[in-house]
XYZ file of C-alpha atoms in Angstrom:
355
model
C -6.195 -8.024 15.842
C -3.568 -9.603 18.078
C -4.533 -13.212 17.280
C -3.672 -12.834 13.592
C -1.039 -15.397 12.569
C 1.851 -14.827 10.167
C 1.558 -16.239 6.661
C 4.289 -18.792 6.127
C 5.286 -20.687 3.027
C 7.394 -23.790 2.685
C 11.081 -22.996 2.121
C 10.489 -19.239 2.557
C 9.602 -18.806 6.224
C 13.135 -17.961 7.298
C 13.832 -15.456 4.533
C 12.887 -11.871 3.890
C 11.465 -10.955 1.538
C 8.781 -13.555 0.973
C 8.287 -13.381 -2.803
C 4.981 -14.023 -4.551
C 5.372 -13.651 -8.310
C 3.635 -14.465 -11.555
C 1.747 -12.891 -14.435
C -0.945 -10.275 -14.037
C -3.267 -12.712 -15.821
C -3.255 -16.406 -16.571
C -3.758 -16.027 -20.320
C -3.198 -19.530 -21.659
C -2.140 -22.783 -20.087
C 1.126 -22.647 -22.024
C 1.957 -19.097 -20.852
C 1.031 -19.932 -17.268
C 3.220 -23.048 -17.157
C 6.128 -21.396 -18.968
C 6.207 -18.493 -16.548
C 5.874 -20.773 -13.529
C 8.715 -23.030 -14.657
C 11.018 -20.054 -15.193
C 10.132 -18.588 -11.797
C 10.668 -21.934 -10.078
C 14.078 -22.210 -11.741
C 14.948 -18.790 -10.266
C 13.998 -19.939 -6.770
C 10.541 -18.377 -6.421
C 8.303 -20.661 -4.374
C 4.901 -18.938 -4.554
C 3.226 -18.383 -7.936
C 0.451 -15.864 -8.495
C -1.847 -15.380 -11.480
C -5.140 -13.565 -11.912
C -8.032 -15.690 -13.179
C -10.711 -12.991 -12.925
C -9.614 -9.504 -13.999
C -11.783 -6.463 -13.231
C -11.741 -3.917 -16.025
C -12.873 -0.300 -15.976
C -14.685 -0.683 -19.293
C -16.236 -3.731 -20.962
C -14.560 -5.356 -23.918
C -11.106 -5.928 -22.477
C -9.627 -9.238 -21.367
C -11.351 -10.082 -18.087
C -9.524 -13.324 -17.356
C -10.069 -16.980 -18.158
C -12.144 -17.540 -15.028
C -12.604 -20.911 -13.358
C -10.962 -22.730 -16.255
C -7.626 -21.417 -15.040
C -7.897 -23.208 -11.686
C -6.751 -26.434 -13.362
C -3.743 -24.575 -14.787
C -2.700 -23.421 -11.314
C -3.162 -26.928 -9.959
C -0.879 -28.189 -12.725
C 1.706 -25.535 -11.813
C 1.606 -26.822 -8.258
C 1.997 -30.476 -9.312
C 4.769 -29.956 -11.819
C 6.895 -27.285 -10.093
C 6.174 -27.821 -6.401
C 5.299 -24.132 -6.090
C 2.407 -22.935 -3.993
C -0.196 -21.010 -5.988
C -2.313 -17.911 -5.421
C -5.092 -16.026 -7.166
C -7.413 -13.064 -6.638
C -11.053 -13.397 -5.629
C -13.468 -10.527 -6.113
C -16.866 -12.159 -5.566
C -18.376 -14.940 -3.435
C -18.577 -17.038 -6.611
C -14.812 -16.752 -7.097
C -14.178 -17.745 -3.486
C -16.476 -20.764 -3.766
C -14.774 -21.842 -6.990
C -11.272 -21.932 -5.499
C -11.993 -23.337 -2.044
C -12.278 -26.904 -3.247
C -9.145 -26.644 -5.377
C -5.454 -26.880 -4.627
C -4.974 -23.105 -4.491
C -2.946 -22.177 -1.401
C -3.399 -18.414 -1.065
C -6.028 -15.821 -1.964
C -5.808 -12.095 -2.312
C -8.468 -9.414 -2.422
C -7.878 -6.632 -4.929
C -7.962 -2.887 -4.423
C -11.369 -2.347 -6.024
C -12.933 -5.088 -3.918
C -11.365 -3.776 -0.694
C -13.106 -0.469 -1.363
C -16.514 -2.211 -1.180
C -17.359 -3.414 2.365
C -20.378 -5.362 1.093
C -18.215 -7.347 -1.334
C -15.561 -8.042 1.312
C -18.209 -9.232 3.762
C -19.737 -11.580 1.191
C -16.324 -13.099 0.492
C -15.616 -13.367 4.219
C -18.902 -15.233 4.704
C -17.871 -17.802 2.068
C -14.386 -18.228 3.568
C -15.676 -18.676 7.101
C -14.491 -21.963 8.554
C -11.686 -22.426 6.000
C -8.026 -22.245 6.984
C -6.572 -20.446 3.980
C -4.192 -17.470 3.981
C -5.627 -14.203 2.630
C -3.828 -11.027 1.606
C -5.768 -7.759 1.363
C -4.669 -5.030 -1.024
C -5.199 -1.434 0.027
C -8.198 0.349 -1.489
C -7.599 2.633 -4.457
C -8.305 5.700 -2.320
C -5.887 6.551 0.520
C -8.290 5.409 3.240
C -6.521 3.531 6.027
C -9.717 2.779 7.962
C -11.312 1.177 4.896
C -8.244 -1.017 4.494
C -8.315 -2.034 8.160
C -12.056 -2.656 7.956
C -11.580 -5.217 5.181
C -8.955 -7.051 7.244
C -11.239 -7.039 10.286
C -14.159 -8.485 8.305
C -11.999 -11.445 7.306
C -10.629 -11.837 10.802
C -14.162 -11.837 12.212
C -14.935 -14.706 9.816
C -12.236 -16.782 11.485
C -9.427 -16.202 8.986
C -6.249 -16.051 11.069
C -3.508 -16.150 8.453
C -3.940 -12.610 7.209
C -1.619 -10.139 5.557
C -1.850 -6.967 3.498
C -0.483 -5.777 0.172
C 0.541 -2.172 -0.370
C -0.076 -1.427 -4.062
C -0.179 2.365 -3.919
C -3.068 4.808 -4.120
C -4.851 6.521 -6.966
C -3.945 10.148 -7.622
C -4.545 12.763 -10.293
C -0.780 13.296 -10.416
C 0.675 10.379 -12.381
C 3.884 12.065 -13.475
C 6.084 9.371 -11.936
C 4.053 6.538 -10.432
C 0.989 4.711 -11.650
C -0.209 4.706 -8.033
C 1.459 6.897 -5.446
C 3.165 4.900 -2.683
C 2.108 7.229 0.156
C 4.366 5.184 2.428
C 2.996 6.901 5.535
C -0.254 4.915 5.235
C 1.205 1.375 5.366
C 3.668 2.606 8.015
C 0.747 3.730 10.167
C -1.011 0.408 9.526
C 2.092 -1.419 10.752
C 2.320 0.815 13.808
C -1.246 -0.004 14.777
C -1.123 -3.705 13.846
C 2.528 -4.847 13.977
C 1.516 -8.510 13.767
C 0.179 -8.076 10.204
C 2.671 -9.018 7.514
C 2.999 -6.368 4.816
C 3.816 -7.148 1.201
C 4.717 -4.472 -1.336
C 3.409 -4.584 -4.908
C 6.031 -2.499 -6.756
C 4.475 -3.436 -10.098
C 1.232 -1.560 -9.452
C 2.877 1.304 -7.602
C 5.368 2.022 -10.364
C 3.391 1.006 -13.422
C 6.692 0.650 -15.309
C 9.116 -2.255 -15.080
C 12.145 -0.018 -14.486
C 10.593 1.145 -11.206
C 10.070 -2.351 -9.770
C 13.622 -2.673 -8.422
C 13.900 0.751 -6.714
C 10.440 0.384 -5.161
C 11.239 -3.116 -3.927
C 14.357 -1.759 -2.224
C 12.372 1.042 -0.589
C 9.932 -1.539 0.760
C 12.804 -3.554 2.235
C 14.301 -0.407 3.762
C 10.956 0.148 5.504
C 10.934 -3.398 6.879
C 8.218 -4.889 4.664
C 7.932 -8.658 4.920
C 7.490 -9.552 1.278
C 7.076 -8.594 -2.367
C 4.122 -9.223 -4.659
C 5.473 -8.864 -8.191
C 4.039 -9.279 -11.662
C 6.323 -11.473 -13.776
C 5.619 -12.825 -17.262
C 7.605 -15.108 -19.562
C 7.156 -12.576 -22.425
C 6.051 -9.287 -20.803
C 5.811 -7.297 -24.026
C 3.186 -9.753 -25.270
C 1.104 -9.750 -22.060
C -2.640 -9.305 -22.431
C -2.813 -6.931 -19.461
C -0.434 -4.556 -17.659
C 2.465 -5.330 -19.999
C 4.410 -2.173 -19.080
C 4.834 -3.162 -15.440
C 5.659 -6.863 -15.826
C 9.196 -8.236 -15.745
C 10.711 -11.557 -16.786
C 11.521 -14.175 -14.144
C 15.231 -13.607 -14.793
C 14.856 -9.853 -14.259
C 13.016 -10.573 -11.017
C 15.857 -12.810 -9.834
C 18.376 -10.051 -10.555
C 16.288 -7.550 -8.563
C 15.942 -9.914 -5.610
C 19.649 -10.689 -5.702
C 20.555 -7.001 -5.519
C 18.276 -6.149 -2.612
C 19.958 -4.928 0.536
C 18.176 -6.457 3.527
C 18.760 -4.642 6.795
C 17.765 -6.901 9.669
C 19.790 -5.406 12.545
C 17.429 -4.174 15.263
C 19.957 -3.246 17.986
C 20.590 0.480 18.252
C 24.209 1.611 18.717
C 25.292 4.410 21.035
C 25.653 6.885 18.160
C 22.176 6.036 16.866
C 20.689 6.496 20.321
C 22.392 9.895 20.547
C 20.872 10.943 17.232
C 17.439 9.742 18.355
C 17.788 11.801 21.522
C 18.574 14.810 19.352
C 15.468 14.108 17.259
C 13.359 13.898 20.437
C 14.629 17.292 21.581
C 13.895 18.824 18.179
C 10.386 17.332 18.256
C 9.836 18.925 21.673
C 10.865 22.291 20.252
C 8.596 21.815 17.248
C 5.625 21.127 19.517
C 6.386 24.195 21.614
C 6.640 26.353 18.484
C 3.394 24.935 17.092
C 1.620 25.615 20.374
C 2.917 29.206 20.300
C 1.785 29.581 16.695
C -1.707 28.365 17.572
C -1.819 30.833 20.450
C -1.091 33.673 18.014
C -3.635 32.262 15.536
C -6.260 32.375 18.288
C -5.408 36.008 18.996
C -5.915 36.697 15.298
C -9.279 34.904 15.559
C -10.343 37.217 18.379
C -9.298 40.240 16.344
C -11.330 39.008 13.358
C -14.368 38.432 15.573
C -14.164 41.909 17.063
C -13.797 43.549 13.656
C -16.317 41.441 11.749
C -13.714 39.839 9.499
C -14.090 36.383 7.892
C -11.861 33.613 9.205
C -10.497 32.500 5.843
C -8.176 34.960 4.136
C -7.548 33.130 0.866
C -5.025 35.545 -0.647
C -2.954 35.612 2.519
C -2.987 31.799 2.652
C -1.863 31.444 -0.973
C 0.952 33.936 -0.435
C 2.075 32.051 2.671
C 2.077 28.708 0.844
C 4.047 30.081 -2.073
C 6.623 31.849 0.070
C 7.185 29.028 2.542
C 7.381 26.227 -0.051
C 9.953 28.274 -1.971
C 11.856 28.815 1.266
C 11.697 25.094 2.034
C 13.172 24.248 -1.373
C 16.055 26.607 -0.630
C 16.688 24.684 2.582
C 16.849 21.353 0.766
C 13.323 20.181 1.618
C 10.679 18.859 -0.752
C 8.198 21.689 -1.528
C 5.363 19.130 -1.691
C 6.220 18.019 1.838
C 6.167 21.592 3.100
C 2.879 22.219 1.302
C 1.349 19.263 3.182
C 2.728 20.469 6.528
C 1.536 24.027 6.033
C -1.868 22.871 4.865
C -2.325 20.809 8.043
C -1.190 23.707 10.229
C -3.509 26.117 8.421
C -6.495 23.777 8.766
C -5.927 23.521 12.516
C -5.534 27.310 12.785
C -8.817 27.816 10.919
C -10.537 25.264 13.160
C -9.410 27.050 16.315
C -10.326 30.472 14.917
C -13.791 29.171 14.002
C -14.305 28.092 17.598
C -13.420 31.617 18.745
C -15.707 33.233 16.154
C -18.580 31.002 17.321
C -18.090 31.845 20.985
C -20.953 33.809 22.462
């Protein structure tokens, strides 16, 4: 994916973050223009609005459709902003290609369907238009990468991605869990891809937009993809997570942007210490696996099953409690122990299956 080009916008190319903002849905021409004018007055240069809105159940507001294209073109004429919208079908892509729309994005539900992404890619082939790809609802990095590759194979070179969080049964804090490790791994594998963060969909509540935006900047994300509405409490969709253009400007103004890439001597010393600790961790894990294999041999010789569920549950409970006492997140330790246990079981299974 090395020939992917960065997405650049007039008047924003030299700044981080690149900000794309606008309402979840273009509801009326008046609401669309009012929001755009307020955003333009706050310095936002790229306006987004959904024209087609996928809904879980029928009967809800599913967008104004192609009629809204003229509204976005008017936004562009009257404010000088560049404009963006979501496409979810080949029909949507065909409808916007002949218009003045500058940027497209592919939503999370569409990204999860390789057939749909390929059909859109086929329509976009031969057109030089920037495309952003949201992560799929499920935490599947390969599915996300696959959607980007389908567009790249169609000749789209100005590609980027949007991290909007992942679906989870646990919605105690976030609407969609950030699972930052997934976009971080995407960036590690494809550093040339620009990454935008959608704090609106991750948080699901407007008070979380600012803190999530700062976290994204701390992780080096290139831009923000934010839902902003002139009257959020009256929005026809996703009202809880939308903020006013003025609130967005305040959030952007408070962001701390850390651009320094040169490591100091003290930082290098700390990184060396981390490297040594990682070496020790690997040695300890290797020793633990050696003992786990010995246990596997014992189980084979005595006709015992590999999985000892009660023992595993006791270990998880004891170690996560111990981790909390040491100032670590119990959920983090649960994940670590689960991965270690799965590898131990895999190695013991190999021993049990040996002839």
